[in-house]
Amino acid sequence: EKKDNADSLMASYENLGQRRDLIEHSMPNTTDFPQIVTIVNNAAQSSGVRVKALTPNAVSASVAAAPAAAPAEGQAAQYKFGMDVEGSYARVRDFIKNLELSARPIKIDAISIRGDGDSLNVSMRGTTYYQPEATLEDKLEPVK
């Protein structure tokens, strides 16, 4: 029965066509920092801001640098990163909107703005998510 269900699931997955790529990009099974770089650069390019820095594994100053707890089975894991951009207020606002529209969910946790309306230096800390690979192992449990 499990084999038939798995075959049916794979057939349905194959029928997704181009939507399959969108689904795979929205919740990768690794941190995939290079994809984050691409998303941030595309958002910056389309909004007209300049990316000054992109930092993997960003941790806020108020949080000790302890490894994150492993997510419970079936739960998404968090991946924190930082970015510094430069541009006008309107362009920075467009940049944040572009990040919100990306296939991969990105949450802005903190933002720091310096400068005036024509030239802002903005530091942001964000969180994105990934789904660790699932296992299809059979489990034996005693009947209760």
mmCIF file of N, CA and C in Angstrom:
data_model
loop_
_atom_site.group_PDB
_atom_site.id
_atom_site.type_symbol
_atom_site.label_atom_id
_atom_site.label_comp_id
_atom_site.label_asym_id
_atom_site.label_seq_id
_atom_site.Cartn_x
_atom_site.Cartn_y
_atom_site.Cartn_z
ATOM 1 N N GLU A 1 0.826 -1.194 0.000
ATOM 2 C CA GLU A 1 0.000 0.000 0.000
ATOM 3 C C GLU A 1 0.870 1.257 0.000
ATOM 4 N N LYS A 2 1.960 1.254 0.823
ATOM 5 C CA LYS A 2 2.850 2.407 0.865
ATOM 6 C C LYS A 2 3.541 2.613 -0.484
ATOM 7 N N LYS A 3 3.899 1.518 -1.140
ATOM 8 C CA LYS A 3 4.544 1.621 -2.455
ATOM 9 C C LYS A 3 3.591 2.234 -3.464
ATOM 10 N N ASP A 4 2.344 1.801 -3.453
ATOM 11 C CA ASP A 4 1.352 2.371 -4.374
ATOM 12 C C ASP A 4 1.145 3.864 -4.092
ATOM 13 N N ASN A 5 1.066 4.212 -2.813
ATOM 14 C CA ASN A 5 0.898 5.624 -2.449
ATOM 15 C C ASN A 5 2.104 6.451 -2.899
ATOM 16 N N ALA A 6 3.306 5.892 -2.724
ATOM 17 C CA ALA A 6 4.510 6.604 -3.139
ATOM 18 C C ALA A 6 4.531 6.785 -4.658
ATOM 19 N N ASP A 7 4.152 5.748 -5.393
ATOM 20 C CA ASP A 7 4.105 5.857 -6.856
ATOM 21 C C ASP A 7 3.092 6.912 -7.289
ATOM 22 N N SER A 8 1.947 6.954 -6.634
ATOM 23 C CA SER A 8 0.915 7.933 -6.957
ATOM 24 C C SER A 8 1.411 9.355 -6.646
ATOM 25 N N LEU A 9 2.093 9.507 -5.531
ATOM 26 C CA LEU A 9 2.643 10.801 -5.148
ATOM 27 C C LEU A 9 3.684 11.271 -6.160
ATOM 28 N N MET A 10 4.555 10.371 -6.596
ATOM 29 C CA MET A 10 5.582 10.738 -7.581
ATOM 30 C C MET A 10 4.949 11.136 -8.908
ATOM 31 N N ALA A 11 3.908 10.430 -9.334
ATOM 32 C CA ALA A 11 3.222 10.779 -10.583
ATOM 33 C C ALA A 11 2.594 12.176 -10.473
ATOM 34 N N SER A 12 1.976 12.454 -9.343
ATOM 35 C CA SER A 12 1.381 13.782 -9.133
ATOM 36 C C SER A 12 2.456 14.863 -9.128
ATOM 37 N N TYR A 13 3.589 14.570 -8.517
ATOM 38 C CA TYR A 13 4.698 15.518 -8.458
ATOM 39 C C TYR A 13 5.229 15.807 -9.859
ATOM 40 N N GLU A 14 5.376 14.778 -10.671
ATOM 41 C CA GLU A 14 5.859 14.960 -12.039
ATOM 42 C C GLU A 14 4.881 15.797 -12.860
ATOM 43 N N ASN A 15 3.595 15.698 -12.591
ATOM 44 C CA ASN A 15 2.581 16.445 -13.341
ATOM 45 C C ASN A 15 2.539 17.929 -12.981
ATOM 46 N N LEU A 16 3.295 18.350 -11.963
ATOM 47 C CA LEU A 16 3.313 19.760 -11.590
ATOM 48 C C LEU A 16 4.005 20.636 -12.633
ATOM 49 N N GLY A 17 4.868 20.036 -13.452
ATOM 50 C CA GLY A 17 5.544 20.786 -14.511
ATOM 51 C C GLY A 17 6.397 21.912 -13.960
ATOM 52 N N GLN A 18 6.228 23.135 -14.499
ATOM 53 C CA GLN A 18 7.050 24.276 -14.101
ATOM 54 C C GLN A 18 6.793 24.703 -12.657
ATOM 55 N N ARG A 19 5.629 24.415 -12.147
ATOM 56 C CA ARG A 19 5.335 24.778 -10.747
ATOM 57 C C ARG A 19 6.220 23.999 -9.792
ATOM 58 N N ARG A 20 6.740 22.849 -10.241
ATOM 59 C CA ARG A 20 7.616 22.033 -9.409
ATOM 60 C C ARG A 20 8.863 22.829 -9.024
ATOM 61 N N ASP A 21 9.441 23.583 -9.970
ATOM 62 C CA ASP A 21 10.633 24.390 -9.674
ATOM 63 C C ASP A 21 10.334 25.443 -8.615
ATOM 64 N N LEU A 22 9.189 26.093 -8.717
ATOM 65 C CA LEU A 22 8.799 27.100 -7.738
ATOM 66 C C LEU A 22 8.696 26.481 -6.344
ATOM 67 N N ILE A 23 8.097 25.312 -6.266
ATOM 68 C CA ILE A 23 7.945 24.630 -4.981
ATOM 69 C C ILE A 23 9.309 24.247 -4.417
ATOM 70 N N GLU A 24 10.187 23.726 -5.266
ATOM 71 C CA GLU A 24 11.517 23.319 -4.805
ATOM 72 C C GLU A 24 12.339 24.515 -4.337
ATOM 73 N N HIS A 25 12.184 25.674 -5.001
ATOM 74 C CA HIS A 25 12.934 26.858 -4.612
ATOM 75 C C HIS A 25 12.367 27.507 -3.357
ATOM 76 N N SER A 26 11.082 27.336 -3.111
ATOM 77 C CA SER A 26 10.484 27.992 -1.959
ATOM 78 C C SER A 26 10.873 27.316 -0.646
ATOM 79 N N MET A 27 11.146 26.051 -0.662
ATOM 80 C CA MET A 27 11.532 25.357 0.564
ATOM 81 C C MET A 27 12.607 24.315 0.240
ATOM 82 N N PRO A 28 13.862 24.784 0.081
ATOM 83 C CA PRO A 28 14.934 23.833 -0.218
ATOM 84 C C PRO A 28 15.194 22.922 0.976
ATOM 85 N N ASN A 29 15.972 21.852 0.752
ATOM 86 C CA ASN A 29 16.238 20.925 1.851
ATOM 87 C C ASN A 29 17.612 21.165 2.492
ATOM 88 N N THR A 30 18.277 22.266 2.104
ATOM 89 C CA THR A 30 19.507 22.714 2.757
ATOM 90 C C THR A 30 19.398 24.226 2.951
ATOM 91 N N THR A 31 20.363 24.817 3.640
ATOM 92 C CA THR A 31 20.333 26.269 3.831
ATOM 93 C C THR A 31 20.444 26.997 2.499
ATOM 94 N N ASP A 32 21.171 26.468 1.554
ATOM 95 C CA ASP A 32 21.318 26.987 0.192
ATOM 96 C C ASP A 32 21.596 28.487 0.180
ATOM 97 N N PHE A 33 22.708 28.892 0.845
ATOM 98 C CA PHE A 33 23.069 30.301 0.891
ATOM 99 C C PHE A 33 23.266 30.903 -0.504
ATOM 100 N N PRO A 34 23.830 30.176 -1.469
ATOM 101 C CA PRO A 34 23.942 30.760 -2.818
ATOM 102 C C PRO A 34 22.584 31.188 -3.398
ATOM 103 N N GLN A 35 21.521 30.456 -3.086
ATOM 104 C CA GLN A 35 20.195 30.869 -3.552
ATOM 105 C C GLN A 35 19.772 32.174 -2.874
ATOM 106 N N ILE A 36 20.099 32.341 -1.599
ATOM 107 C CA ILE A 36 19.783 33.576 -0.889
ATOM 108 C C ILE A 36 20.518 34.749 -1.545
ATOM 109 N N VAL A 37 21.788 34.539 -1.904
ATOM 110 C CA VAL A 37 22.563 35.578 -2.591
ATOM 111 C C VAL A 37 21.870 35.974 -3.890
ATOM 112 N N THR A 38 21.418 34.994 -4.650
ATOM 113 C CA THR A 38 20.734 35.266 -5.917
ATOM 114 C C THR A 38 19.435 36.028 -5.688
ATOM 115 N N ILE A 39 18.655 35.614 -4.710
ATOM 116 C CA ILE A 39 17.379 36.293 -4.411
ATOM 117 C C ILE A 39 17.629 37.747 -4.019
ATOM 118 N N VAL A 40 18.590 37.970 -3.121
ATOM 119 C CA VAL A 40 18.890 39.329 -2.657
ATOM 120 C C VAL A 40 19.408 40.183 -3.815
ATOM 121 N N ASN A 41 20.313 39.633 -4.621
ATOM 122 C CA ASN A 41 20.847 40.400 -5.753
ATOM 123 C C ASN A 41 19.771 40.717 -6.782
ATOM 124 N N ASN A 42 18.874 39.781 -7.068
ATOM 125 C CA ASN A 42 17.783 40.045 -8.008
ATOM 126 C C ASN A 42 16.844 41.123 -7.469
ATOM 127 N N ALA A 43 16.527 41.045 -6.178
ATOM 128 C CA ALA A 43 15.654 42.054 -5.562
ATOM 129 C C ALA A 43 16.324 43.423 -5.591
ATOM 130 N N ALA A 44 17.627 43.451 -5.345
ATOM 131 C CA ALA A 44 18.358 44.723 -5.347
ATOM 132 C C ALA A 44 18.423 45.311 -6.751
ATOM 133 N N GLN A 45 18.701 44.464 -7.720
ATOM 134 C CA GLN A 45 18.819 44.937 -9.100
ATOM 135 C C GLN A 45 17.494 45.499 -9.607
ATOM 136 N N SER A 46 16.397 44.816 -9.322
ATOM 137 C CA SER A 46 15.106 45.275 -9.825
ATOM 138 C C SER A 46 14.584 46.508 -9.076
ATOM 139 N N SER A 47 15.100 46.759 -7.870
ATOM 140 C CA SER A 47 14.642 47.933 -7.122
ATOM 141 C C SER A 47 15.627 49.092 -7.167
ATOM 142 N N GLY A 48 16.841 48.849 -7.650
ATOM 143 C CA GLY A 48 17.807 49.931 -7.794
ATOM 144 C C GLY A 48 18.634 50.236 -6.564
ATOM 145 N N VAL A 49 18.717 49.302 -5.606
ATOM 146 C CA VAL A 49 19.613 49.510 -4.471
ATOM 147 C C VAL A 49 20.926 48.778 -4.729
ATOM 148 N N ARG A 50 21.935 49.156 -3.969
ATOM 149 C CA ARG A 50 23.243 48.506 -4.094
ATOM 150 C C ARG A 50 23.474 47.642 -2.864
ATOM 151 N N VAL A 51 23.790 46.363 -3.077
ATOM 152 C CA VAL A 51 24.102 45.462 -1.966
ATOM 153 C C VAL A 51 25.557 45.686 -1.585
ATOM 154 N N LYS A 52 25.767 46.078 -0.339
ATOM 155 C CA LYS A 52 27.117 46.326 0.144
ATOM 156 C C LYS A 52 27.711 45.093 0.813
ATOM 157 N N ALA A 53 26.861 44.291 1.469
ATOM 158 C CA ALA A 53 27.341 43.091 2.153
ATOM 159 C C ALA A 53 26.191 42.124 2.343
ATOM 160 N N LEU A 54 26.532 40.847 2.332
ATOM 161 C CA LEU A 54 25.567 39.778 2.595
ATOM 162 C C LEU A 54 26.282 38.775 3.485
ATOM 163 N N THR A 55 25.742 38.555 4.680
ATOM 164 C CA THR A 55 26.425 37.774 5.699
ATOM 165 C C THR A 55 25.652 36.497 6.031
ATOM 166 N N PRO A 56 26.264 35.327 5.844
ATOM 167 C CA PRO A 56 25.577 34.088 6.238
ATOM 168 C C PRO A 56 25.616 33.915 7.747
ATOM 169 N N ASN A 57 24.684 33.141 8.272
ATOM 170 C CA ASN A 57 24.648 32.782 9.698
ATOM 171 C C ASN A 57 24.687 33.985 10.622
ATOM 172 N N ALA A 58 23.960 35.041 10.276
ATOM 173 C CA ALA A 58 23.964 36.251 11.099
ATOM 174 C C ALA A 58 23.271 35.984 12.429
ATOM 175 N N VAL A 59 23.899 36.434 13.493
ATOM 176 C CA VAL A 59 23.341 36.299 14.833
ATOM 177 C C VAL A 59 23.291 37.696 15.432
ATOM 178 N N SER A 60 22.173 38.034 16.053
ATOM 179 C CA SER A 60 22.074 39.374 16.638
ATOM 180 C C SER A 60 23.015 39.478 17.829
ATOM 181 N N ALA A 61 23.400 40.698 18.158
ATOM 182 C CA ALA A 61 24.337 40.923 19.258
ATOM 183 C C ALA A 61 23.759 40.483 20.601
ATOM 184 N N SER A 62 22.429 40.436 20.715
ATOM 185 C CA SER A 62 21.816 40.082 21.992
ATOM 186 C C SER A 62 21.654 38.577 22.173
ATOM 187 N N VAL A 63 21.997 37.806 21.144
ATOM 188 C CA VAL A 63 21.847 36.350 21.218
ATOM 189 C C VAL A 63 23.226 35.713 21.227
ATOM 190 N N ALA A 64 23.445 34.821 22.171
ATOM 191 C CA ALA A 64 24.721 34.119 22.223
ATOM 192 C C ALA A 64 24.879 33.259 20.982
ATOM 193 N N ALA A 65 26.092 33.105 20.523
ATOM 194 C CA ALA A 65 26.360 32.334 19.311
ATOM 195 C C ALA A 65 26.336 30.848 19.623
ATOM 196 N N ALA A 66 25.177 30.339 19.927
ATOM 197 C CA ALA A 66 24.996 28.918 20.197
ATOM 198 C C ALA A 66 24.366 28.276 18.980
ATOM 199 N N PRO A 67 24.687 27.013 18.699
ATOM 200 C CA PRO A 67 24.079 26.371 17.544
ATOM 201 C C PRO A 67 22.570 26.265 17.730
ATOM 202 N N ALA A 68 21.854 26.420 16.633
ATOM 203 C CA ALA A 68 20.391 26.335 16.686
ATOM 204 C C ALA A 68 19.971 24.897 16.973
ATOM 205 N N ALA A 69 18.901 24.759 17.699
ATOM 206 C CA ALA A 69 18.377 23.431 17.990
ATOM 207 C C ALA A 69 17.836 22.813 16.707
ATOM 208 N N ALA A 70 18.000 21.520 16.589
ATOM 209 C CA ALA A 70 17.489 20.830 15.401
ATOM 210 C C ALA A 70 15.962 20.905 15.419
ATOM 211 N N PRO A 71 15.355 21.127 14.256
ATOM 212 C CA PRO A 71 13.897 21.210 14.222
ATOM 213 C C PRO A 71 13.265 19.839 14.458
ATOM 214 N N ALA A 72 12.055 19.862 14.976
ATOM 215 C CA ALA A 72 11.320 18.617 15.150
ATOM 216 C C ALA A 72 11.025 18.033 13.766
ATOM 217 N N GLU A 73 10.864 16.742 13.710
ATOM 218 C CA GLU A 73 10.597 16.087 12.429
ATOM 219 C C GLU A 73 9.366 16.705 11.768
ATOM 220 N N GLY A 74 9.510 17.054 10.505
ATOM 221 C CA GLY A 74 8.405 17.649 9.766
ATOM 222 C C GLY A 74 8.319 19.158 9.906
ATOM 223 N N GLN A 75 9.210 19.764 10.692
ATOM 224 C CA GLN A 75 9.197 21.209 10.900
ATOM 225 C C GLN A 75 10.300 21.866 10.076
ATOM 226 N N ALA A 76 10.070 23.093 9.646
ATOM 227 C CA ALA A 76 11.071 23.844 8.904
ATOM 228 C C ALA A 76 12.150 24.348 9.850
ATOM 229 N N ALA A 77 13.381 24.379 9.357
ATOM 230 C CA ALA A 77 14.504 24.903 10.128
ATOM 231 C C ALA A 77 14.742 26.357 9.715
ATOM 232 N N GLN A 78 15.190 27.166 10.656
ATOM 233 C CA GLN A 78 15.464 28.580 10.383
ATOM 234 C C GLN A 78 16.919 28.757 9.964
ATOM 235 N N TYR A 79 17.136 29.734 9.085
ATOM 236 C CA TYR A 79 18.483 30.116 8.703
ATOM 237 C C TYR A 79 18.538 31.647 8.711
ATOM 238 N N LYS A 80 19.402 32.209 9.542
ATOM 239 C CA LYS A 80 19.490 33.659 9.685
ATOM 240 C C LYS A 80 20.633 34.190 8.828
ATOM 241 N N PHE A 81 20.422 35.379 8.271
ATOM 242 C CA PHE A 81 21.454 36.015 7.465
ATOM 243 C C PHE A 81 21.317 37.522 7.592
ATOM 244 N N GLY A 82 22.364 38.227 7.222
ATOM 245 C CA GLY A 82 22.356 39.685 7.295
ATOM 246 C C GLY A 82 22.656 40.284 5.937
ATOM 247 N N MET A 83 22.198 41.512 5.726
ATOM 248 C CA MET A 83 22.480 42.205 4.468
ATOM 249 C C MET A 83 22.539 43.699 4.719
ATOM 250 N N ASP A 84 23.449 44.343 4.022
ATOM 251 C CA ASP A 84 23.589 45.791 4.058
ATOM 252 C C ASP A 84 23.367 46.307 2.647
ATOM 253 N N VAL A 85 22.451 47.266 2.514
ATOM 254 C CA VAL A 85 22.158 47.842 1.202
ATOM 255 C C VAL A 85 22.195 49.356 1.290
ATOM 256 N N GLU A 86 22.311 49.991 0.125
ATOM 257 C CA GLU A 86 22.361 51.444 0.046
ATOM 258 C C GLU A 86 21.435 51.910 -1.070
ATOM 259 N N GLY A 87 20.642 52.953 -0.775
ATOM 260 C CA GLY A 87 19.744 53.513 -1.772
ATOM 261 C C GLY A 87 18.806 54.519 -1.139
ATOM 262 N N SER A 88 17.945 55.090 -1.953
ATOM 263 C CA SER A 88 16.971 56.053 -1.438
ATOM 264 C C SER A 88 15.879 55.312 -0.666
ATOM 265 N N TYR A 89 15.082 56.071 0.078
ATOM 266 C CA TYR A 89 13.991 55.475 0.861
ATOM 267 C C TYR A 89 13.054 54.667 -0.038
ATOM 268 N N ALA A 90 12.645 55.256 -1.161
ATOM 269 C CA ALA A 90 11.700 54.575 -2.061
ATOM 270 C C ALA A 90 12.311 53.296 -2.628
ATOM 271 N N ARG A 91 13.586 53.334 -2.963
ATOM 272 C CA ARG A 91 14.239 52.140 -3.532
ATOM 273 C C ARG A 91 14.412 51.044 -2.471
ATOM 274 N N VAL A 92 14.743 51.439 -1.256
ATOM 275 C CA VAL A 92 14.874 50.451 -0.173
ATOM 276 C C VAL A 92 13.519 49.812 0.114
ATOM 277 N N ARG A 93 12.457 50.621 0.112
ATOM 278 C CA ARG A 93 11.106 50.096 0.315
ATOM 279 C C ARG A 93 10.771 49.089 -0.785
ATOM 280 N N ASP A 94 11.105 49.415 -2.045
ATOM 281 C CA ASP A 94 10.869 48.492 -3.154
ATOM 282 C C ASP A 94 11.687 47.208 -2.993
ATOM 283 N N PHE A 95 12.907 47.344 -2.493
ATOM 284 C CA PHE A 95 13.769 46.182 -2.257
ATOM 285 C C PHE A 95 13.113 45.228 -1.257
ATOM 286 N N ILE A 96 12.602 45.767 -0.168
ATOM 287 C CA ILE A 96 11.950 44.927 0.846
ATOM 288 C C ILE A 96 10.710 44.260 0.261
ATOM 289 N N LYS A 97 9.940 44.984 -0.547
ATOM 290 C CA LYS A 97 8.774 44.379 -1.206
ATOM 291 C C LYS A 97 9.200 43.250 -2.128
ATOM 292 N N ASN A 98 10.291 43.452 -2.869
ATOM 293 C CA ASN A 98 10.782 42.403 -3.763
ATOM 294 C C ASN A 98 11.211 41.166 -2.985
ATOM 295 N N LEU A 99 11.816 41.364 -1.817
ATOM 296 C CA LEU A 99 12.184 40.209 -0.982
ATOM 297 C C LEU A 99 10.933 39.456 -0.536
ATOM 298 N N GLU A 100 9.894 40.213 -0.176
ATOM 299 C CA GLU A 100 8.644 39.577 0.258
ATOM 300 C C GLU A 100 7.993 38.772 -0.857
ATOM 301 N N LEU A 101 8.236 39.160 -2.103
ATOM 302 C CA LEU A 101 7.622 38.478 -3.238
ATOM 303 C C LEU A 101 8.454 37.301 -3.759
ATOM 304 N N SER A 102 9.612 37.050 -3.169
ATOM 305 C CA SER A 102 10.459 35.960 -3.646
ATOM 306 C C SER A 102 9.797 34.611 -3.356
ATOM 307 N N ALA A 103 10.198 33.611 -4.113
ATOM 308 C CA ALA A 103 9.627 32.275 -3.936
ATOM 309 C C ALA A 103 9.952 31.718 -2.555
ATOM 310 N N ARG A 104 11.113 32.040 -2.051
ATOM 311 C CA ARG A 104 11.533 31.541 -0.745
ATOM 312 C C ARG A 104 11.064 32.509 0.338
ATOM 313 N N PRO A 105 10.419 32.009 1.377
ATOM 314 C CA PRO A 105 9.949 32.912 2.429
ATOM 315 C C PRO A 105 11.119 33.559 3.161
ATOM 316 N N ILE A 106 11.057 34.889 3.262
ATOM 317 C CA ILE A 106 12.081 35.661 3.968
ATOM 318 C C ILE A 106 11.379 36.606 4.923
ATOM 319 N N LYS A 107 11.797 36.569 6.177
ATOM 320 C CA LYS A 107 11.238 37.459 7.201
ATOM 321 C C LYS A 107 12.341 38.403 7.652
ATOM 322 N N ILE A 108 12.060 39.715 7.621
ATOM 323 C CA ILE A 108 13.019 40.699 8.114
ATOM 324 C C ILE A 108 12.834 40.796 9.629
ATOM 325 N N ASP A 109 13.893 40.449 10.371
ATOM 326 C CA ASP A 109 13.830 40.445 11.838
ATOM 327 C C ASP A 109 14.209 41.787 12.442
ATOM 328 N N ALA A 110 15.177 42.461 11.841
ATOM 329 C CA ALA A 110 15.651 43.732 12.382
ATOM 330 C C ALA A 110 16.140 44.602 11.232
ATOM 331 N N ILE A 111 15.988 45.896 11.408
ATOM 332 C CA ILE A 111 16.431 46.834 10.383
ATOM 333 C C ILE A 111 17.018 48.055 11.072
ATOM 334 N N SER A 112 18.128 48.536 10.539
ATOM 335 C CA SER A 112 18.796 49.720 11.063
ATOM 336 C C SER A 112 19.049 50.644 9.872
ATOM 337 N N ILE A 113 18.598 51.903 9.999
ATOM 338 C CA ILE A 113 18.687 52.853 8.893
ATOM 339 C C ILE A 113 19.527 54.047 9.324
ATOM 340 N N ARG A 114 20.500 54.433 8.480
ATOM 341 C CA ARG A 114 21.331 55.615 8.706
ATOM 342 C C ARG A 114 21.330 56.443 7.422
ATOM 343 N N GLY A 115 21.352 57.760 7.550
ATOM 344 C CA GLY A 115 21.424 58.640 6.392
ATOM 345 C C GLY A 115 20.165 59.457 6.234
ATOM 346 N N ASP A 116 20.014 60.053 5.042
ATOM 347 C CA ASP A 116 18.813 60.842 4.767
ATOM 348 C C ASP A 116 18.028 60.178 3.636
ATOM 349 N N GLY A 117 16.935 60.795 3.225
ATOM 350 C CA GLY A 117 16.028 60.187 2.258
ATOM 351 C C GLY A 117 16.643 59.851 0.923
ATOM 352 N N ASP A 118 17.695 60.579 0.513
ATOM 353 C CA ASP A 118 18.304 60.324 -0.789
ATOM 354 C C ASP A 118 19.389 59.262 -0.741
ATOM 355 N N SER A 119 20.002 59.087 0.405
ATOM 356 C CA SER A 119 21.092 58.123 0.511
ATOM 357 C C SER A 119 21.037 57.439 1.873
ATOM 358 N N LEU A 120 20.390 56.299 1.916
ATOM 359 C CA LEU A 120 20.267 55.533 3.155
ATOM 360 C C LEU A 120 21.218 54.352 3.137
ATOM 361 N N ASN A 121 21.819 54.081 4.279
ATOM 362 C CA ASN A 121 22.572 52.850 4.489
ATOM 363 C C ASN A 121 21.724 52.005 5.423
ATOM 364 N N VAL A 122 21.301 50.864 4.939
ATOM 365 C CA VAL A 122 20.356 50.036 5.675
ATOM 366 C C VAL A 122 20.983 48.677 5.968
ATOM 367 N N SER A 123 20.978 48.302 7.249
ATOM 368 C CA SER A 123 21.429 46.977 7.682
ATOM 369 C C SER A 123 20.200 46.200 8.107
ATOM 370 N N MET A 124 20.066 45.000 7.583
ATOM 371 C CA MET A 124 18.917 44.153 7.915
ATOM 372 C C MET A 124 19.394 42.774 8.334
ATOM 373 N N ARG A 125 18.647 42.191 9.219
ATOM 374 C CA ARG A 125 18.849 40.804 9.598
ATOM 375 C C ARG A 125 17.569 40.075 9.234
ATOM 376 N N GLY A 126 17.724 38.969 8.543
ATOM 377 C CA GLY A 126 16.547 38.230 8.088
ATOM 378 C C GLY A 126 16.622 36.764 8.445
ATOM 379 N N THR A 127 15.485 36.120 8.311
ATOM 380 C CA THR A 127 15.373 34.683 8.526
ATOM 381 C C THR A 127 14.690 34.084 7.322
ATOM 382 N N THR A 128 15.230 32.979 6.859
ATOM 383 C CA THR A 128 14.554 32.184 5.846
ATOM 384 C C THR A 128 14.488 30.761 6.390
ATOM 385 N N TYR A 129 13.892 29.890 5.653
ATOM 386 C CA TYR A 129 13.623 28.550 6.171
ATOM 387 C C TYR A 129 14.026 27.498 5.155
ATOM 388 N N TYR A 130 14.299 26.314 5.659
ATOM 389 C CA TYR A 130 14.520 25.163 4.791
ATOM 390 C C TYR A 130 13.942 23.940 5.476
ATOM 391 N N GLN A 131 13.583 22.971 4.679
ATOM 392 C CA GLN A 131 12.965 21.746 5.188
ATOM 393 C C GLN A 131 13.977 20.617 5.060
ATOM 394 N N PRO A 132 14.546 20.138 6.171
ATOM 395 C CA PRO A 132 15.489 19.016 6.057
ATOM 396 C C PRO A 132 14.828 17.840 5.334
ATOM 397 N N GLU A 133 15.650 17.086 4.610
ATOM 398 C CA GLU A 133 15.108 15.979 3.830
ATOM 399 C C GLU A 133 14.344 15.003 4.716
ATOM 400 N N ALA A 134 13.240 14.553 4.182
ATOM 401 C CA ALA A 134 12.404 13.591 4.900
ATOM 402 C C ALA A 134 12.946 12.182 4.683
ATOM 403 N N THR A 135 12.645 11.354 5.620
ATOM 404 C CA THR A 135 12.990 9.942 5.461
ATOM 405 C C THR A 135 11.696 9.155 5.362
ATOM 406 N N LEU A 136 11.751 8.092 4.621
ATOM 407 C CA LEU A 136 10.568 7.248 4.450
ATOM 408 C C LEU A 136 10.792 5.883 5.103
ATOM 409 N N GLU A 137 11.379 5.926 6.276
ATOM 410 C CA GLU A 137 11.658 4.684 6.983
ATOM 411 C C GLU A 137 10.401 4.164 7.659
ATOM 412 N N ASP A 138 10.232 2.861 7.610
ATOM 413 C CA ASP A 138 9.141 2.242 8.352
ATOM 414 C C ASP A 138 9.519 2.189 9.824
ATOM 415 N N LYS A 139 8.546 2.367 10.673
ATOM 416 C CA LYS A 139 8.783 2.316 12.103
ATOM 417 C C LYS A 139 7.878 1.254 12.706
ATOM 418 N N LEU A 140 8.393 0.590 13.688
ATOM 419 C CA LEU A 140 7.597 -0.392 14.422
ATOM 420 C C LEU A 140 7.251 0.198 15.780
ATOM 421 N N GLU A 141 5.990 0.182 16.103
ATOM 422 C CA GLU A 141 5.560 0.668 17.400
ATOM 423 C C GLU A 141 4.634 -0.375 18.020
ATOM 424 N N PRO A 142 4.747 -0.572 19.315
ATOM 425 C CA PRO A 142 3.878 -1.557 19.947
ATOM 426 C C PRO A 142 2.439 -1.055 19.925
ATOM 427 N N VAL A 143 1.524 -1.996 19.762
ATOM 428 C CA VAL A 143 0.101 -1.670 19.791
ATOM 429 C C VAL A 143 -0.280 -1.391 21.227
ATOM 430 N N LYS A 144 -0.997 -0.285 21.427
ATOM 431 C CA LYS A 144 -1.375 0.089 22.794
ATOM 432 C C LYS A 144 -2.816 -0.228 23.044
#
